[in-house]
GROMACS .gro file of C-alpha atoms in nm:
model
  338
    1UNK     CA    1   0.000   0.000   0.000
    2UNK     CA    2   0.114   0.351  -0.078
    3UNK     CA    3   0.048   0.705   0.029
    4UNK     CA    4  -0.150   0.942  -0.190
    5UNK     CA    5   0.013   1.234  -0.358
    6UNK     CA    6  -0.153   1.567  -0.291
    7UNK     CA    7  -0.112   1.730  -0.634
    8UNK     CA    8  -0.399   1.656  -0.869
    9UNK     CA    9  -0.298   1.436  -1.158
   10UNK     CA   10  -0.576   1.599  -1.363
   11UNK     CA   11  -0.381   1.924  -1.391
   12UNK     CA   12  -0.378   2.008  -1.761
   13UNK     CA   13  -0.269   1.872  -1.997
   14UNK     CA   14  -0.300   1.499  -1.935
   15UNK     CA   15  -0.152   1.218  -2.142
   16UNK     CA   16  -0.278   0.876  -2.039
   17UNK     CA   17  -0.208   0.515  -2.130
   18UNK     CA   18  -0.543   0.340  -2.160
   19UNK     CA   19  -0.654   0.055  -1.934
   20UNK     CA   20  -0.616  -0.269  -2.131
   21UNK     CA   21  -0.729  -0.608  -2.007
   22UNK     CA   22  -0.445  -0.863  -1.983
   23UNK     CA   23  -0.188  -0.594  -2.066
   24UNK     CA   24  -0.166  -0.301  -1.823
   25UNK     CA   25  -0.071  -0.501  -1.516
   26UNK     CA   26   0.180  -0.377  -1.260
   27UNK     CA   27   0.479  -0.505  -1.461
   28UNK     CA   28   0.362  -0.317  -1.770
   29UNK     CA   29   0.299  -0.002  -1.570
   30UNK     CA   30   0.641  -0.007  -1.402
   31UNK     CA   31   0.799  -0.041  -1.745
   32UNK     CA   32   0.591   0.245  -1.888
   33UNK     CA   33   0.678   0.464  -1.591
   34UNK     CA   34   1.046   0.427  -1.675
   35UNK     CA   35   0.968   0.573  -2.018
   36UNK     CA   36   0.753   0.863  -1.897
   37UNK     CA   37   0.758   1.022  -1.556
   38UNK     CA   38   0.432   1.214  -1.606
   39UNK     CA   39   0.193   0.996  -1.807
   40UNK     CA   40  -0.123   0.892  -1.625
   41UNK     CA   41  -0.134   0.513  -1.603
   42UNK     CA   42  -0.438   0.289  -1.560
   43UNK     CA   43  -0.484  -0.057  -1.420
   44UNK     CA   44  -0.659  -0.328  -1.609
   45UNK     CA   45  -1.030  -0.324  -1.541
   46UNK     CA   46  -1.098  -0.490  -1.205
   47UNK     CA   47  -1.452  -0.611  -1.139
   48UNK     CA   48  -1.606  -0.481  -0.816
   49UNK     CA   49  -1.712  -0.833  -0.714
   50UNK     CA   50  -1.352  -0.951  -0.746
   51UNK     CA   51  -1.231  -0.684  -0.506
   52UNK     CA   52  -1.506  -0.761  -0.257
   53UNK     CA   53  -1.466  -1.140  -0.264
   54UNK     CA   54  -1.126  -1.205  -0.421
   55UNK     CA   55  -0.757  -1.177  -0.337
   56UNK     CA   56  -0.730  -0.806  -0.281
   57UNK     CA   57  -0.353  -0.779  -0.260
   58UNK     CA   58  -0.311  -0.957  -0.591
   59UNK     CA   59  -0.572  -0.736  -0.756
   60UNK     CA   60  -0.479  -0.401  -0.607
   61UNK     CA   61  -0.111  -0.398  -0.509
   62UNK     CA   62   0.118  -0.172  -0.707
   63UNK     CA   63   0.459  -0.006  -0.674
   64UNK     CA   64   0.480   0.354  -0.556
   65UNK     CA   65   0.668   0.448  -0.874
   66UNK     CA   66   0.350   0.389  -1.074
   67UNK     CA   67   0.190   0.715  -0.957
   68UNK     CA   68  -0.006   0.886  -1.099
   69UNK     CA   69  -0.217   0.572  -1.127
   70UNK     CA   70  -0.589   0.522  -1.173
   71UNK     CA   71  -0.787   0.212  -1.082
   72UNK     CA   72  -1.049   0.115  -1.338
   73UNK     CA   73  -1.352  -0.062  -1.197
   74UNK     CA   74  -1.613  -0.272  -1.373
   75UNK     CA   75  -1.963  -0.299  -1.235
   76UNK     CA   76  -2.317  -0.167  -1.245
   77UNK     CA   77  -2.437  -0.211  -0.887
   78UNK     CA   78  -2.387   0.111  -0.685
   79UNK     CA   79  -2.372  -0.082  -0.357
   80UNK     CA   80  -2.095  -0.312  -0.480
   81UNK     CA   81  -1.904  -0.029  -0.643
   82UNK     CA   82  -1.917   0.169  -0.319
   83UNK     CA   83  -1.776  -0.129  -0.130
   84UNK     CA   84  -1.502  -0.173  -0.391
   85UNK     CA   85  -1.411   0.197  -0.368
   86UNK     CA   86  -1.399   0.180   0.012
   87UNK     CA   87  -1.165  -0.119  -0.001
   88UNK     CA   88  -0.943   0.023  -0.277
   89UNK     CA   89  -0.908   0.357  -0.098
   90UNK     CA   90  -0.656   0.197   0.137
   91UNK     CA   91  -0.422   0.137  -0.157
   92UNK     CA   92  -0.379   0.505  -0.243
   93UNK     CA   93  -0.479   0.526  -0.608
   94UNK     CA   94  -0.496   0.872  -0.763
   95UNK     CA   95  -0.828   0.816  -0.939
   96UNK     CA   96  -1.115   0.570  -0.962
   97UNK     CA   97  -1.249   0.517  -1.314
   98UNK     CA   98  -1.573   0.341  -1.409
   99UNK     CA   99  -1.566   0.134  -1.728
  100UNK     CA  100  -1.855   0.218  -1.959
  101UNK     CA  101  -1.671   0.138  -2.280
  102UNK     CA  102  -1.551  -0.223  -2.297
  103UNK     CA  103  -1.750  -0.426  -2.555
  104UNK     CA  104  -1.623  -0.778  -2.476
  105UNK     CA  105  -1.869  -1.064  -2.428
  106UNK     CA  106  -1.752  -1.140  -2.076
  107UNK     CA  107  -1.809  -0.779  -1.973
  108UNK     CA  108  -2.154  -0.772  -2.132
  109UNK     CA  109  -2.242  -1.091  -1.945
  110UNK     CA  110  -2.183  -0.902  -1.622
  111UNK     CA  111  -2.404  -0.615  -1.741
  112UNK     CA  112  -2.131  -0.354  -1.736
  113UNK     CA  113  -1.888  -0.197  -1.977
  114UNK     CA  114  -2.020  -0.048  -2.302
  115UNK     CA  115  -2.367  -0.196  -2.262
  116UNK     CA  116  -2.421   0.059  -1.984
  117UNK     CA  117  -2.439   0.328  -2.252
  118UNK     CA  118  -2.799   0.204  -2.282
  119UNK     CA  119  -2.856   0.266  -1.911
  120UNK     CA  120  -2.729   0.618  -1.837
  121UNK     CA  121  -2.947   0.637  -1.527
  122UNK     CA  122  -2.764   0.334  -1.383
  123UNK     CA  123  -2.424   0.491  -1.451
  124UNK     CA  124  -2.549   0.816  -1.299
  125UNK     CA  125  -2.648   0.632  -0.981
  126UNK     CA  126  -2.313   0.453  -0.969
  127UNK     CA  127  -2.112   0.774  -1.006
  128UNK     CA  128  -2.324   0.953  -0.745
  129UNK     CA  129  -2.267   0.670  -0.497
  130UNK     CA  130  -1.895   0.636  -0.570
  131UNK     CA  131  -1.839   1.009  -0.532
  132UNK     CA  132  -1.982   0.999  -0.181
  133UNK     CA  133  -1.715   0.759  -0.056
  134UNK     CA  134  -1.413   0.813  -0.280
  135UNK     CA  135  -1.126   1.022  -0.140
  136UNK     CA  136  -0.994   1.075  -0.495
  137UNK     CA  137  -1.146   1.188  -0.827
  138UNK     CA  138  -1.407   0.961  -0.986
  139UNK     CA  139  -1.407   0.947  -1.364
  140UNK     CA  140  -1.589   0.756  -1.637
  141UNK     CA  141  -1.455   0.607  -1.961
  142UNK     CA  142  -1.728   0.567  -2.220
  143UNK     CA  143  -1.805   0.526  -2.589
  144UNK     CA  144  -2.004   0.773  -2.800
  145UNK     CA  145  -2.283   0.516  -2.819
  146UNK     CA  146  -2.360   0.152  -2.890
  147UNK     CA  147  -2.536  -0.042  -3.164
  148UNK     CA  148  -2.820   0.155  -3.326
  149UNK     CA  149  -2.791   0.452  -3.092
  150UNK     CA  150  -2.739   0.791  -3.253
  151UNK     CA  151  -2.436   0.941  -3.079
  152UNK     CA  152  -2.549   1.296  -3.148
  153UNK     CA  153  -2.860   1.222  -2.944
  154UNK     CA  154  -2.739   0.992  -2.666
  155UNK     CA  155  -2.392   1.124  -2.586
  156UNK     CA  156  -2.497   1.475  -2.476
  157UNK     CA  157  -2.759   1.329  -2.242
  158UNK     CA  158  -2.511   1.076  -2.105
  159UNK     CA  159  -2.252   1.343  -2.034
  160UNK     CA  160  -2.510   1.576  -1.880
  161UNK     CA  161  -2.605   1.298  -1.640
  162UNK     CA  162  -2.243   1.235  -1.548
  163UNK     CA  163  -2.184   1.604  -1.483
  164UNK     CA  164  -2.500   1.617  -1.274
  165UNK     CA  165  -2.372   1.323  -1.070
  166UNK     CA  166  -2.055   1.518  -0.991
  167UNK     CA  167  -1.811   1.323  -1.207
  168UNK     CA  168  -1.457   1.460  -1.197
  169UNK     CA  169  -1.368   1.368  -1.552
  170UNK     CA  170  -1.488   1.183  -1.861
  171UNK     CA  171  -1.272   0.991  -2.107
  172UNK     CA  172  -1.453   0.940  -2.436
  173UNK     CA  173  -1.357   0.673  -2.688
  174UNK     CA  174  -1.462   0.841  -3.011
  175UNK     CA  175  -1.624   0.532  -3.162
  176UNK     CA  176  -1.951   0.352  -3.117
  177UNK     CA  177  -1.935  -0.006  -2.992
  178UNK     CA  178  -2.129  -0.278  -3.170
  179UNK     CA  179  -2.213  -0.530  -2.902
  180UNK     CA  180  -2.332  -0.795  -3.147
  181UNK     CA  181  -2.146  -0.895  -3.460
  182UNK     CA  182  -1.807  -0.734  -3.391
  183UNK     CA  183  -1.521  -0.865  -3.179
  184UNK     CA  184  -1.345  -0.636  -2.928
  185UNK     CA  185  -1.062  -0.598  -3.181
  186UNK     CA  186  -1.304  -0.506  -3.459
  187UNK     CA  187  -1.474  -0.259  -3.224
  188UNK     CA  188  -1.141  -0.076  -3.202
  189UNK     CA  189  -1.108  -0.051  -3.578
  190UNK     CA  190  -1.433  -0.075  -3.775
  191UNK     CA  191  -1.678   0.178  -3.626
  192UNK     CA  192  -1.582   0.519  -3.764
  193UNK     CA  193  -1.416   0.773  -3.541
  194UNK     CA  194  -1.605   1.093  -3.466
  195UNK     CA  195  -1.354   1.332  -3.313
  196UNK     CA  196  -1.561   1.644  -3.390
  197UNK     CA  197  -1.848   1.511  -3.177
  198UNK     CA  198  -1.616   1.458  -2.881
  199UNK     CA  199  -1.469   1.805  -2.929
  200UNK     CA  200  -1.821   1.950  -2.924
  201UNK     CA  201  -1.893   1.773  -2.596
  202UNK     CA  202  -1.592   1.945  -2.444
  203UNK     CA  203  -1.712   2.281  -2.576
  204UNK     CA  204  -2.050   2.222  -2.406
  205UNK     CA  205  -1.880   2.158  -2.070
  206UNK     CA  206  -1.569   2.379  -2.061
  207UNK     CA  207  -1.522   2.340  -1.684
  208UNK     CA  208  -1.539   1.958  -1.680
  209UNK     CA  209  -1.225   1.754  -1.747
  210UNK     CA  210  -1.268   1.563  -2.073
  211UNK     CA  211  -1.019   1.341  -2.250
  212UNK     CA  212  -1.032   1.175  -2.590
  213UNK     CA  213  -0.937   0.820  -2.686
  214UNK     CA  214  -0.945   0.610  -3.001
  215UNK     CA  215  -0.729   0.590  -3.312
  216UNK     CA  216  -0.459   0.830  -3.191
  217UNK     CA  217  -0.117   0.695  -3.281
  218UNK     CA  218   0.139   0.977  -3.257
  219UNK     CA  219   0.237   1.255  -3.020
  220UNK     CA  220   0.168   1.504  -3.298
  221UNK     CA  221  -0.193   1.384  -3.312
  222UNK     CA  222  -0.210   1.394  -2.933
  223UNK     CA  223  -0.093   1.756  -2.925
  224UNK     CA  224  -0.352   1.852  -3.186
  225UNK     CA  225  -0.633   1.707  -2.974
  226UNK     CA  226  -0.499   1.881  -2.665
  227UNK     CA  227  -0.563   2.213  -2.836
  228UNK     CA  228  -0.930   2.131  -2.774
  229UNK     CA  229  -0.942   1.859  -2.509
  230UNK     CA  230  -0.804   1.842  -2.155
  231UNK     CA  231  -0.655   1.497  -2.196
  232UNK     CA  232  -0.557   1.246  -2.460
  233UNK     CA  233  -0.538   0.870  -2.412
  234UNK     CA  234  -0.347   0.616  -2.619
  235UNK     CA  235  -0.384   0.241  -2.581
  236UNK     CA  236  -0.240  -0.008  -2.826
  237UNK     CA  237  -0.033   0.257  -3.002
  238UNK     CA  238   0.156   0.319  -2.677
  239UNK     CA  239   0.178  -0.051  -2.592
  240UNK     CA  240   0.300  -0.178  -2.929
  241UNK     CA  241   0.531   0.119  -2.985
  242UNK     CA  242   0.643   0.186  -2.630
  243UNK     CA  243   0.930   0.409  -2.745
  244UNK     CA  244   0.663   0.671  -2.815
  245UNK     CA  245   0.629   0.716  -2.439
  246UNK     CA  246   0.986   0.846  -2.412
  247UNK     CA  247   0.872   1.162  -2.592
  248UNK     CA  248   0.569   1.234  -2.374
  249UNK     CA  249   0.735   1.433  -2.097
  250UNK     CA  250   0.885   1.681  -2.344
  251UNK     CA  251   0.612   1.696  -2.610
  252UNK     CA  252   0.312   1.705  -2.376
  253UNK     CA  253   0.438   1.828  -2.039
  254UNK     CA  254   0.712   2.064  -2.154
  255UNK     CA  255   1.007   1.901  -1.981
  256UNK     CA  256   1.350   1.974  -2.134
  257UNK     CA  257   1.438   1.747  -2.424
  258UNK     CA  258   1.689   1.491  -2.306
  259UNK     CA  259   1.846   1.180  -2.455
  260UNK     CA  260   1.686   0.859  -2.330
  261UNK     CA  261   1.904   0.678  -2.077
  262UNK     CA  262   1.848   0.327  -2.212
  263UNK     CA  263   2.107   0.172  -1.981
  264UNK     CA  264   1.917   0.294  -1.675
  265UNK     CA  265   1.590   0.155  -1.814
  266UNK     CA  266   1.757  -0.178  -1.884
  267UNK     CA  267   1.910  -0.193  -1.537
  268UNK     CA  268   1.580  -0.102  -1.368
  269UNK     CA  269   1.394  -0.377  -1.551
  270UNK     CA  270   1.666  -0.628  -1.467
  271UNK     CA  271   1.641  -0.540  -1.098
  272UNK     CA  272   1.263  -0.566  -1.109
  273UNK     CA  273   1.292  -0.901  -1.286
  274UNK     CA  274   1.535  -1.033  -1.025
  275UNK     CA  275   1.296  -0.945  -0.742
  276UNK     CA  276   0.997  -1.090  -0.926
  277UNK     CA  277   1.178  -1.417  -1.000
  278UNK     CA  278   1.297  -1.439  -0.640
  279UNK     CA  279   0.932  -1.414  -0.534
  280UNK     CA  280   0.841  -1.709  -0.757
  281UNK     CA  281   0.752  -1.525  -1.076
  282UNK     CA  282   0.880  -1.573  -1.429
  283UNK     CA  283   1.081  -1.339  -1.649
  284UNK     CA  284   0.821  -1.345  -1.925
  285UNK     CA  285   0.570  -1.178  -1.694
  286UNK     CA  286   0.777  -0.861  -1.748
  287UNK     CA  287   0.934  -0.904  -2.088
  288UNK     CA  288   0.607  -0.966  -2.270
  289UNK     CA  289   0.532  -0.597  -2.217
  290UNK     CA  290   0.870  -0.484  -2.352
  291UNK     CA  291   0.852  -0.640  -2.698
  292UNK     CA  292   0.708  -0.321  -2.851
  293UNK     CA  293   1.015  -0.118  -2.759
  294UNK     CA  294   1.260   0.003  -3.026
  295UNK     CA  295   1.032   0.004  -3.329
  296UNK     CA  296   1.241   0.138  -3.618
  297UNK     CA  297   1.577   0.085  -3.447
  298UNK     CA  298   1.852  -0.127  -3.599
  299UNK     CA  299   1.853  -0.455  -3.408
  300UNK     CA  300   1.488  -0.431  -3.303
  301UNK     CA  301   1.396  -0.760  -3.467
  302UNK     CA  302   1.661  -0.947  -3.271
  303UNK     CA  303   1.551  -0.764  -2.955
  304UNK     CA  304   1.198  -0.897  -3.008
  305UNK     CA  305   1.320  -1.246  -3.085
  306UNK     CA  306   1.517  -1.269  -2.762
  307UNK     CA  307   1.231  -1.140  -2.547
  308UNK     CA  308   0.973  -1.355  -2.726
  309UNK     CA  309   1.171  -1.679  -2.719
  310UNK     CA  310   1.457  -1.685  -2.470
  311UNK     CA  311   1.263  -1.509  -2.195
  312UNK     CA  312   0.991  -1.775  -2.201
  313UNK     CA  313   1.226  -2.066  -2.131
  314UNK     CA  314   1.226  -2.228  -1.787
  315UNK     CA  315   1.482  -2.068  -1.560
  316UNK     CA  316   1.527  -1.758  -1.777
  317UNK     CA  317   1.690  -1.483  -1.574
  318UNK     CA  318   1.735  -1.105  -1.588
  319UNK     CA  319   2.044  -1.138  -1.804
  320UNK     CA  320   1.811  -1.202  -2.099
  321UNK     CA  321   1.704  -0.838  -2.078
  322UNK     CA  322   2.066  -0.724  -2.105
  323UNK     CA  323   2.121  -0.953  -2.401
  324UNK     CA  324   1.818  -0.812  -2.578
  325UNK     CA  325   1.916  -0.449  -2.522
  326UNK     CA  326   2.268  -0.525  -2.644
  327UNK     CA  327   2.130  -0.610  -2.989
  328UNK     CA  328   1.987  -0.261  -3.044
  329UNK     CA  329   2.186   0.029  -3.187
  330UNK     CA  330   2.039   0.283  -2.945
  331UNK     CA  331   2.302   0.546  -3.031
  332UNK     CA  332   2.186   0.563  -3.390
  333UNK     CA  333   1.822   0.599  -3.293
  334UNK     CA  334   1.535   0.491  -3.517
  335UNK     CA  335   1.637   0.428  -3.877
  336UNK     CA  336   1.280   0.472  -4.006
  337UNK     CA  337   0.954   0.615  -3.885
  338UNK     CA  338   0.809   0.391  -3.612
   0.00000   0.00000   0.00000
């Protein structure tokens, strides 16, 4: 458990790495934090029932270096969400986020995620209840609509309800979700993006924190959105091309431009790996999140091969990370656009 930082992480602007199931675990977040000191990080979605009845330390523990860090919850029962927030408050997260955007079948089966776009009154009740007990900001991550809904009609009402419930921020994925007929992957690619609609929602609520998500792949695109929005969120683009995160502190937060200290990053991940292995874990639990590093660098293919093959072998140790980094010509930088 960790102590809360006093400074609000929602001070503008905000660059966030999206919550991604099976990806943004604590190992991923510790790696991403080495690449950006300011980016807002999110946990994987954690179901309220799991926190109430499951192994809380396993679900909620994180390293203090991961701040600022938001916990994303899944659920639709205000009573259960309140209990989950009460429990999680002891861990010292910087934000509690309610998932109203995930379209996967297993989320729909639990009557939460994107299907809640059809039940704005339920989400309103959840946010109202969570706000009463949360010591930190409560935010919502949503879609612009689902299935046959007309986003122009449903999104303004949804956001008005969230604002009325006292929400501290809204992250909007600028695509509809089709709950039948499209896979989660297809829902990230096929429904058309509607950035102008999201921008208009921000204009309607200038005093409410609003961030945009969906289809953004470069820091240049992120900066363009931040001319209108308060925050910008990248998911798979940041995960699969993790080197992008090394530019966030300068491009988004205005820190001085500095050369990336790759040796320090390598050493930090080796030390983390050694501790994790000593506690009974496996090297691949960490290295699977590092494969997207060094896109466009000479030696990147060999780097990926080592982390994808050697790190999965029984008994693999931290030295595999050193071997992988040694294959990359970091001094030359990227030889092509990532």
